[in-house]
XYZ file of C-alpha atoms in Angstrom:
85
model
C 21.215 -22.896 -31.730
C 17.846 -22.788 -33.486
C 15.061 -21.840 -31.013
C 11.623 -20.629 -32.005
C 9.671 -19.673 -28.855
C 6.364 -18.655 -30.445
C 5.398 -22.162 -31.610
C 3.574 -24.351 -29.085
C 5.477 -27.544 -28.396
C 5.191 -30.273 -25.821
C 6.283 -28.940 -22.468
C 6.325 -25.323 -23.587
C 4.387 -23.139 -21.134
C 4.736 -19.746 -22.790
C 7.101 -16.870 -23.147
C 9.130 -15.952 -20.081
C 9.986 -12.309 -19.607
C 12.437 -11.307 -16.880
C 12.195 -7.746 -15.660
C 14.957 -6.043 -13.728
C 14.425 -3.257 -11.246
C 12.106 -2.589 -8.339
C 9.384 -5.117 -7.604
C 6.595 -2.570 -7.414
C 6.274 -3.208 -3.719
C 6.397 0.049 -1.823
C 7.780 0.380 1.673
C 5.917 3.132 3.509
C 7.262 4.895 6.559
C 5.363 4.751 9.826
C 4.547 8.441 9.454
C 3.095 7.893 5.975
C 0.973 4.957 7.161
C -0.291 7.039 10.090
C -1.119 9.953 7.765
C -3.102 7.689 5.416
C -4.937 6.083 8.350
C -5.782 9.514 9.770
C -7.033 10.701 6.381
C -9.382 7.706 6.261
C -10.864 8.672 9.635
C -12.124 12.056 8.429
C -15.934 12.435 8.382
C -17.536 11.434 5.083
C -14.378 9.817 3.693
C -14.542 6.284 2.288
C -11.700 3.931 3.143
C -11.752 2.450 -0.372
C -11.324 5.917 -1.915
C -8.354 6.710 0.348
C -6.809 3.317 -0.449
C -7.154 3.873 -4.212
C -5.710 7.378 -3.925
C -2.568 6.050 -2.216
C -2.225 2.792 -4.151
C -2.863 0.444 -1.223
C -5.588 -2.022 -0.353
C -8.425 -1.059 1.949
C -7.358 -3.907 4.238
C -3.994 -2.205 4.731
C -5.788 1.025 5.651
C -8.043 -0.832 8.112
C -4.960 -2.447 9.669
C -3.181 0.919 9.953
C -6.302 2.441 11.555
C -6.396 -0.385 14.118
C -2.696 0.061 14.871
C -3.205 3.830 15.189
C -6.024 3.308 17.734
C -3.911 0.827 19.705
C -0.951 3.206 19.826
C 1.246 0.937 17.696
C 1.397 3.556 14.950
C 2.302 7.092 15.960
C 1.228 10.282 14.236
C 3.976 12.650 13.131
C 4.376 15.564 15.546
C 2.948 18.078 13.084
C -0.293 16.033 12.850
C -0.655 15.137 16.525
C -3.374 16.969 18.438
C -1.899 19.957 20.224
C -2.126 20.017 23.998
C -2.284 23.812 24.307
C -4.596 25.092 27.023
């Protein structure tokens, strides 16, 4: 079989490279999402900077913040405000 892929021919769209392994998509735990959302709520912190630091989009951070406020995303116990009197 004589195939030369680097020469443009009719119907040839380009080189196809198949990569095996993880897709690059990261599945974050609820605790990790809550921690990132909480970090973005600190005074003087920019959401975009937090998003870049953690490799997510700022829209994900905004969504996690909304879910945190609505109680749909729970803080880990060690980060939750203490109720000591």
